[in-house]
PDB file of C-alpha atoms and ligand atoms in Angstrom:
ATOM      1  CA  UNK A  41      79.356 -87.516  69.948  1.00  0.00           C
ATOM      2  CA  UNK A  42      81.813 -90.055  68.428  1.00  0.00           C
ATOM      3  CA  UNK A  43      82.500 -93.055  70.577  1.00  0.00           C
ATOM      4  CA  UNK A  44      85.653 -92.434  72.561  1.00  0.00           C
ATOM      5  CA  UNK A  45      87.325 -95.787  72.105  1.00  0.00           C
ATOM      6  CA  UNK A  46      91.048 -96.410  72.005  1.00  0.00           C
ATOM      7  CA  UNK A  47      92.893 -99.663  71.290  1.00  0.00           C
ATOM      8  CA  UNK A  48      96.478-100.064  72.414  1.00  0.00           C
ATOM      9  CA  UNK A  49      98.286-102.969  70.838  1.00  0.00           C
ATOM     10  CA  UNK A  50     101.779-104.025  71.857  1.00  0.00           C
ATOM     11  CA  UNK A  51     104.637-106.295  70.896  1.00  0.00           C
ATOM     12  CA  UNK A  52     106.986-106.866  73.731  1.00  0.00           C
ATOM     13  CA  UNK A  53     109.856-109.373  74.384  1.00  0.00           C
ATOM     14  CA  UNK A  54     110.966-108.511  77.923  1.00  0.00           C
ATOM     15  CA  UNK A  55     108.011-106.391  79.156  1.00  0.00           C
ATOM     16  CA  UNK A  56     109.055-102.716  78.599  1.00  0.00           C
ATOM     17  CA  UNK A  57     106.627-102.249  75.596  1.00  0.00           C
ATOM     18  CA  UNK A  58     103.918-103.893  77.596  1.00  0.00           C
ATOM     19  CA  UNK A  59     104.469-101.579  80.545  1.00  0.00           C
ATOM     20  CA  UNK A  60     104.445 -98.540  78.240  1.00  0.00           C
ATOM     21  CA  UNK A  61     101.214 -99.840  76.604  1.00  0.00           C
ATOM     22  CA  UNK A  62      99.574-100.261  80.017  1.00  0.00           C
ATOM     23  CA  UNK A  63     100.684 -96.799  80.999  1.00  0.00           C
ATOM     24  CA  UNK A  64      98.918 -95.399  77.896  1.00  0.00           C
ATOM     25  CA  UNK A  65      95.855 -97.383  78.860  1.00  0.00           C
ATOM     26  CA  UNK A  66      95.828 -95.755  82.336  1.00  0.00           C
ATOM     27  CA  UNK A  67      96.376 -92.295  80.720  1.00  0.00           C
ATOM     28  CA  UNK A  68      93.462 -93.002  78.381  1.00  0.00           C
ATOM     29  CA  UNK A  69      91.158 -93.933  81.247  1.00  0.00           C
ATOM     30  CA  UNK A  70      92.024 -90.694  83.025  1.00  0.00           C
ATOM     31  CA  UNK A  71      90.859 -88.962  79.826  1.00  0.00           C
ATOM     32  CA  UNK A  72      87.579 -90.894  79.876  1.00  0.00           C
ATOM     33  CA  UNK A  73      88.317 -93.195  76.925  1.00  0.00           C
ATOM     34  CA  UNK A  74      87.127 -96.735  76.766  1.00  0.00           C
ATOM     35  CA  UNK A  75      90.488 -98.411  76.294  1.00  0.00           C
ATOM     36  CA  UNK A  76      91.685-101.933  75.614  1.00  0.00           C
ATOM     37  CA  UNK A  77      95.365-102.912  75.908  1.00  0.00           C
ATOM     38  CA  UNK A  78      96.318-106.201  74.254  1.00  0.00           C
ATOM     39  CA  UNK A  79      99.351-108.082  72.903  1.00  0.00           C
ATOM     40  CA  UNK A  80      99.222-107.994  69.123  1.00  0.00           C
ATOM     41  CA  UNK A  81      99.011-111.762  68.867  1.00  0.00           C
ATOM     42  CA  UNK A  82      96.071-111.922  71.294  1.00  0.00           C
ATOM     43  CA  UNK A  83      94.130-109.446  69.200  1.00  0.00           C
ATOM     44  CA  UNK A  84      91.700-110.753  66.520  1.00  0.00           C
ATOM     45  CA  UNK A  85      93.315-109.193  63.495  1.00  0.00           C
ATOM     46  CA  UNK A  86      90.072-109.623  61.464  1.00  0.00           C
ATOM     47  CA  UNK A  87      88.757-106.612  63.478  1.00  0.00           C
ATOM     48  CA  UNK A  88      91.594-104.315  62.498  1.00  0.00           C
ATOM     49  CA  UNK A  89      89.693-102.870  59.524  1.00  0.00           C
ATOM     50  CA  UNK A  90      86.945-101.559  61.915  1.00  0.00           C
ATOM     51  CA  UNK A  91      89.251 -99.779  64.332  1.00  0.00           C
ATOM     52  CA  UNK A  92      89.229 -95.971  64.393  1.00  0.00           C
ATOM     53  CA  UNK A  93      91.953 -95.181  66.856  1.00  0.00           C
ATOM     54  CA  UNK A  94      95.042 -97.358  67.580  1.00  0.00           C
ATOM     55  CA  UNK A  95      98.231 -96.837  69.311  1.00  0.00           C
ATOM     56  CA  UNK A  96     100.890 -99.499  68.545  1.00  0.00           C
ATOM     57  CA  UNK A  97     103.718 -99.986  71.018  1.00  0.00           C
ATOM     58  CA  UNK A  98     106.488-102.192  69.669  1.00  0.00           C
ATOM     59  CA  UNK A  99     109.892-103.232  70.744  1.00  0.00           C
ATOM     60  CA  UNK A 100     112.462-104.528  68.295  1.00  0.00           C
ATOM     61  CA  UNK A 101     114.405-107.656  69.335  1.00  0.00           C
ATOM     62  CA  UNK A 102     117.094-110.050  67.961  1.00  0.00           C
ATOM     63  CA  UNK A 103     118.654-108.295  64.990  1.00  0.00           C
ATOM     64  CA  UNK A 104     115.712-106.173  63.890  1.00  0.00           C
ATOM     65  CA  UNK A 105     113.079-108.742  64.582  1.00  0.00           C
ATOM     66  CA  UNK A 106     109.562-108.490  66.019  1.00  0.00           C
ATOM     67  CA  UNK A 107     108.934-109.768  69.561  1.00  0.00           C
ATOM     68  CA  UNK A 108     107.426-113.338  69.877  1.00  0.00           C
ATOM     69  CA  UNK A 109     104.038-111.990  70.922  1.00  0.00           C
ATOM     70  CA  UNK A 110     103.487-110.143  67.596  1.00  0.00           C
ATOM     71  CA  UNK A 111     104.955-112.567  65.143  1.00  0.00           C
ATOM     72  CA  UNK A 112     101.582-113.878  63.793  1.00  0.00           C
ATOM     73  CA  UNK A 113     100.290-110.254  63.406  1.00  0.00           C
ATOM     74  CA  UNK A 114     103.476-109.387  61.619  1.00  0.00           C
ATOM     75  CA  UNK A 115     103.043-112.097  59.010  1.00  0.00           C
ATOM     76  CA  UNK A 116      99.460-111.109  58.540  1.00  0.00           C
ATOM     77  CA  UNK A 117     100.281-107.424  58.049  1.00  0.00           C
ATOM     78  CA  UNK A 118     102.748-108.110  55.289  1.00  0.00           C
ATOM     79  CA  UNK A 119     100.574-110.424  53.275  1.00  0.00           C
ATOM     80  CA  UNK A 120     100.658-109.148  49.682  1.00  0.00           C
ATOM     81  CA  UNK A 121      96.933-109.501  49.122  1.00  0.00           C
ATOM     82  CA  UNK A 122      95.820-106.929  51.742  1.00  0.00           C
ATOM     83  CA  UNK A 123      94.016-104.091  49.796  1.00  0.00           C
ATOM     84  CA  UNK A 124      95.882-100.735  49.904  1.00  0.00           C
ATOM     85  CA  UNK A 125      93.012 -98.944  51.512  1.00  0.00           C
ATOM     86  CA  UNK A 126      92.054-101.578  54.190  1.00  0.00           C
ATOM     87  CA  UNK A 127      92.979 -99.385  57.139  1.00  0.00           C
ATOM     88  CA  UNK A 128      91.692 -96.034  55.784  1.00  0.00           C
ATOM     89  CA  UNK A 129      89.321 -95.612  58.735  1.00  0.00           C
ATOM     90  CA  UNK A 130      92.116 -95.757  61.246  1.00  0.00           C
ATOM     91  CA  UNK A 131      93.939 -92.894  62.958  1.00  0.00           C
ATOM     92  CA  UNK A 132      97.080 -94.405  64.446  1.00  0.00           C
ATOM     93  CA  UNK A 133     100.377 -93.786  66.144  1.00  0.00           C
ATOM     94  CA  UNK A 134     103.435 -95.995  66.624  1.00  0.00           C
ATOM     95  CA  UNK A 135     105.653 -95.869  69.649  1.00  0.00           C
ATOM     96  CA  UNK A 136     108.909 -97.809  69.238  1.00  0.00           C
ATOM     97  CA  UNK A 137     111.219 -99.180  71.876  1.00  0.00           C
ATOM     98  CA  UNK A 138     114.748 -99.881  70.899  1.00  0.00           C
ATOM     99  CA  UNK A 139     118.465 -99.403  71.380  1.00  0.00           C
ATOM    100  CA  UNK A 140     120.532 -97.272  68.959  1.00  0.00           C
ATOM    101  CA  UNK A 141     123.570 -99.437  69.597  1.00  0.00           C
ATOM    102  CA  UNK A 142     121.914-101.989  67.337  1.00  0.00           C
ATOM    103  CA  UNK A 143     122.304-101.610  63.611  1.00  0.00           C
ATOM    104  CA  UNK A 144     118.491-102.024  63.054  1.00  0.00           C
ATOM    105  CA  UNK A 145     117.434 -99.335  65.486  1.00  0.00           C
ATOM    106  CA  UNK A 146     113.672 -99.507  66.060  1.00  0.00           C
ATOM    107  CA  UNK A 147     113.300-101.418  62.873  1.00  0.00           C
ATOM    108  CA  UNK A 148     109.950-102.992  63.791  1.00  0.00           C
ATOM    109  CA  UNK A 149     108.272 -99.682  64.810  1.00  0.00           C
ATOM    110  CA  UNK A 150     109.563 -97.888  61.643  1.00  0.00           C
ATOM    111  CA  UNK A 151     108.439-100.684  59.404  1.00  0.00           C
ATOM    112  CA  UNK A 152     104.998-100.969  61.087  1.00  0.00           C
ATOM    113  CA  UNK A 153     104.412 -97.315  60.806  1.00  0.00           C
ATOM    114  CA  UNK A 154     105.172 -97.383  57.035  1.00  0.00           C
ATOM    115  CA  UNK A 155     103.045-100.433  56.433  1.00  0.00           C
ATOM    116  CA  UNK A 156      99.990 -99.026  58.217  1.00  0.00           C
ATOM    117  CA  UNK A 157     100.382 -95.850  56.251  1.00  0.00           C
ATOM    118  CA  UNK A 158     100.611 -97.877  53.003  1.00  0.00           C
ATOM    119  CA  UNK A 159      97.380 -99.649  54.012  1.00  0.00           C
ATOM    120  CA  UNK A 160      95.577 -96.257  54.259  1.00  0.00           C
ATOM    121  CA  UNK A 161      95.951 -95.503  57.955  1.00  0.00           C
ATOM    122  CA  UNK A 162      96.078 -91.796  59.038  1.00  0.00           C
ATOM    123  CA  UNK A 163      99.216 -91.155  61.160  1.00  0.00           C
ATOM    124  CA  UNK A 164      98.606 -88.819  64.149  1.00  0.00           C
ATOM    125  CA  UNK A 165     102.322 -88.288  64.754  1.00  0.00           C
ATOM    126  CA  UNK A 166     105.719 -89.426  63.432  1.00  0.00           C
ATOM    127  CA  UNK A 167     106.870 -92.680  64.887  1.00  0.00           C
ATOM    128  CA  UNK A 168     108.447 -92.314  68.333  1.00  0.00           C
ATOM    129  CA  UNK A 169     111.883 -93.888  68.625  1.00  0.00           C
ATOM    130  CA  UNK A 170     112.477 -94.755  72.237  1.00  0.00           C
ATOM    131  CA  UNK A 171     116.169 -95.435  72.892  1.00  0.00           C
ATOM    132  CA  UNK A 172     117.814 -97.392  75.777  1.00  0.00           C
ATOM    133  CA  UNK A 173     121.030 -95.460  74.971  1.00  0.00           C
ATOM    134  CA  UNK A 174     119.572 -92.100  75.898  1.00  0.00           C
ATOM    135  CA  UNK A 175     120.936 -90.711  79.116  1.00  0.00           C
ATOM    136  CA  UNK A 176     117.518 -90.394  80.661  1.00  0.00           C
ATOM    137  CA  UNK A 177     116.317 -93.730  79.091  1.00  0.00           C
ATOM    138  CA  UNK A 178     113.459 -94.205  76.577  1.00  0.00           C
ATOM    139  CA  UNK A 179     111.202 -91.896  78.625  1.00  0.00           C
ATOM    140  CA  UNK A 180     113.136 -88.938  77.317  1.00  0.00           C
ATOM    141  CA  UNK A 181     111.446 -89.536  73.944  1.00  0.00           C
ATOM    142  CA  UNK A 182     108.216 -91.190  75.131  1.00  0.00           C
ATOM    143  CA  UNK A 183     107.067 -88.472  77.629  1.00  0.00           C
ATOM    144  CA  UNK A 184     106.995 -85.546  75.165  1.00  0.00           C
ATOM    145  CA  UNK A 185     105.652 -87.736  72.387  1.00  0.00           C
ATOM    146  CA  UNK A 186     102.825 -88.917  74.554  1.00  0.00           C
ATOM    147  CA  UNK A 187     101.904 -85.312  75.472  1.00  0.00           C
ATOM    148  CA  UNK A 188     101.756 -84.487  71.804  1.00  0.00           C
ATOM    149  CA  UNK A 189      99.668 -87.621  71.166  1.00  0.00           C
ATOM    150  CA  UNK A 190      97.069 -86.727  73.763  1.00  0.00           C
ATOM    151  CA  UNK A 191      96.869 -83.220  72.231  1.00  0.00           C
ATOM    152  CA  UNK A 192      96.066 -84.766  68.873  1.00  0.00           C
ATOM    153  CA  UNK A 193      93.671 -87.372  70.265  1.00  0.00           C
ATOM    154  CA  UNK A 194      91.718 -84.869  72.450  1.00  0.00           C
ATOM    155  CA  UNK A 195      91.416 -82.524  69.416  1.00  0.00           C
ATOM    156  CA  UNK A 196      89.639 -85.358  67.522  1.00  0.00           C
ATOM    157  CA  UNK A 197      87.762 -86.689  70.600  1.00  0.00           C
ATOM    158  CA  UNK A 198      87.202 -83.847  73.094  1.00  0.00           C
ATOM    159  CA  UNK A 199      86.445 -84.627  76.723  1.00  0.00           C
ATOM    160  CA  UNK A 200      82.732 -85.130  77.189  1.00  0.00           C
ATOM    161  CA  UNK A 201      81.044 -81.987  78.599  1.00  0.00           C
ATOM    162  CA  UNK A 202      81.571 -81.556  82.245  1.00  0.00           C
ATOM    163  CA  UNK A 203      84.430 -83.959  82.577  1.00  0.00           C
ATOM    164  CA  UNK A 204      88.057 -83.183  83.205  1.00  0.00           C
ATOM    165  CA  UNK A 205      91.252 -85.204  83.001  1.00  0.00           C
ATOM    166  CA  UNK A 206      91.559 -87.203  86.199  1.00  0.00           C
ATOM    167  CA  UNK A 207      94.881 -86.462  87.936  1.00  0.00           C
TER     168      UNK A 207
HETATM  169  N1  LIG B 150     116.730-102.544  69.778  1.00  0.00           N
HETATM  170  C1  LIG B 150     116.696-102.169  68.407  1.00  0.00           C
HETATM  171  O1  LIG B 150     116.434-101.043  68.173  1.00  0.00           O
HETATM  172  N2  LIG B 150     117.075-103.019  67.446  1.00  0.00           N
HETATM  173  C2  LIG B 150     117.450-104.381  67.719  1.00  0.00           C
HETATM  174  O2  LIG B 150     117.763-105.038  66.775  1.00  0.00           O
HETATM  175  C3  LIG B 150     117.423-104.753  69.070  1.00  0.00           C
HETATM  176  N3  LIG B 150     117.763-106.074  69.361  1.00  0.00           N
HETATM  177  C4  LIG B 150     117.710-106.471  70.704  1.00  0.00           C
HETATM  178  C5  LIG B 150     118.096-107.762  71.019  1.00  0.00           C
HETATM  179  C6  LIG B 150     118.112-108.167  72.316  1.00  0.00           C
HETATM  180  C7  LIG B 150     118.473-109.583  72.615  1.00  0.00           C
HETATM  181  C8  LIG B 150     117.733-107.277  73.379  1.00  0.00           C
HETATM  182  C9  LIG B 150     117.807-107.724  74.830  1.00  0.00           C
HETATM  183  C10 LIG B 150     117.408-105.964  73.063  1.00  0.00           C
HETATM  184  C11 LIG B 150     117.348-105.553  71.730  1.00  0.00           C
HETATM  185  N4  LIG B 150     116.980-104.241  71.369  1.00  0.00           N
HETATM  186  C12 LIG B 150     117.023-103.829  70.048  1.00  0.00           C
HETATM  187  C13 LIG B 150     116.613-103.296  72.476  1.00  0.00           C
HETATM  188  C14 LIG B 150     115.156-103.464  72.910  1.00  0.00           C
HETATM  189  O3  LIG B 150     114.269-103.191  71.799  1.00  0.00           O
HETATM  190  C15 LIG B 150     114.809-102.513  74.035  1.00  0.00           C
HETATM  191  O4  LIG B 150     115.559-102.879  75.131  1.00  0.00           O
HETATM  192  C16 LIG B 150     113.281-102.502  74.366  1.00  0.00           C
HETATM  193  O5  LIG B 150     113.095-101.529  75.396  1.00  0.00           O
HETATM  194  C17 LIG B 150     112.822-103.837  74.837  1.00  0.00           C
HETATM  195  O6  LIG B 150     111.414-103.844  74.906  1.00  0.00           O
HETATM  196  P1  LIG B 150     110.594-105.102  75.521  1.00  0.00           P
HETATM  197  O7  LIG B 150     111.038-105.185  76.946  1.00  0.00           O
HETATM  198  O8  LIG B 150     109.196-104.695  75.396  1.00  0.00           O
HETATM  199  O9  LIG B 150     110.952-106.248  74.679  1.00  0.00           O
END
């Protein structure tokens, strides 16, 4: 059976994206994945080409800017000399956190999703656009998106025989 390993990488300015990334990490463990949750700039980007399953959780800050803890990664990802198929092994999904009262709503998540796609990544779902302006908060988008994500991931990496999702 394929190794059930999930990497969750986040860019967060004030903690919301980090909390969401850690939530995904807990949900992954309940589904018996080996899961690492790391800030994008703490992650050794040289390993990215070897990753098979990655969830990115990214806020947008400033006026459409990446959070401070993903700025190094951001510069790396947009280098012009990255080969177009460098991430072709990777299944990925991008969860954005933003606020639709800003002109560049969820700009970082949208741009990240496009760039990973351009580098050969295989998207599991359309990018999630969490919105502070939603009456029920960003979870109104995040909760159903995560359910769809786990459906996709478990179709690729079924639970090991005899194990169930831990409640
Ligand atoms: N959201 C957007 O969609 N686009 C923006 O340009 C944007 N700029 C922001 C600037 C500031 C100073 C703040 C406080 C928020 C901004 N937001 C913007 C909303 C944040 O992305 C949103 O609140 C998010 O949940 C914050 O996640 P974090 O706590 O992980 O940083």
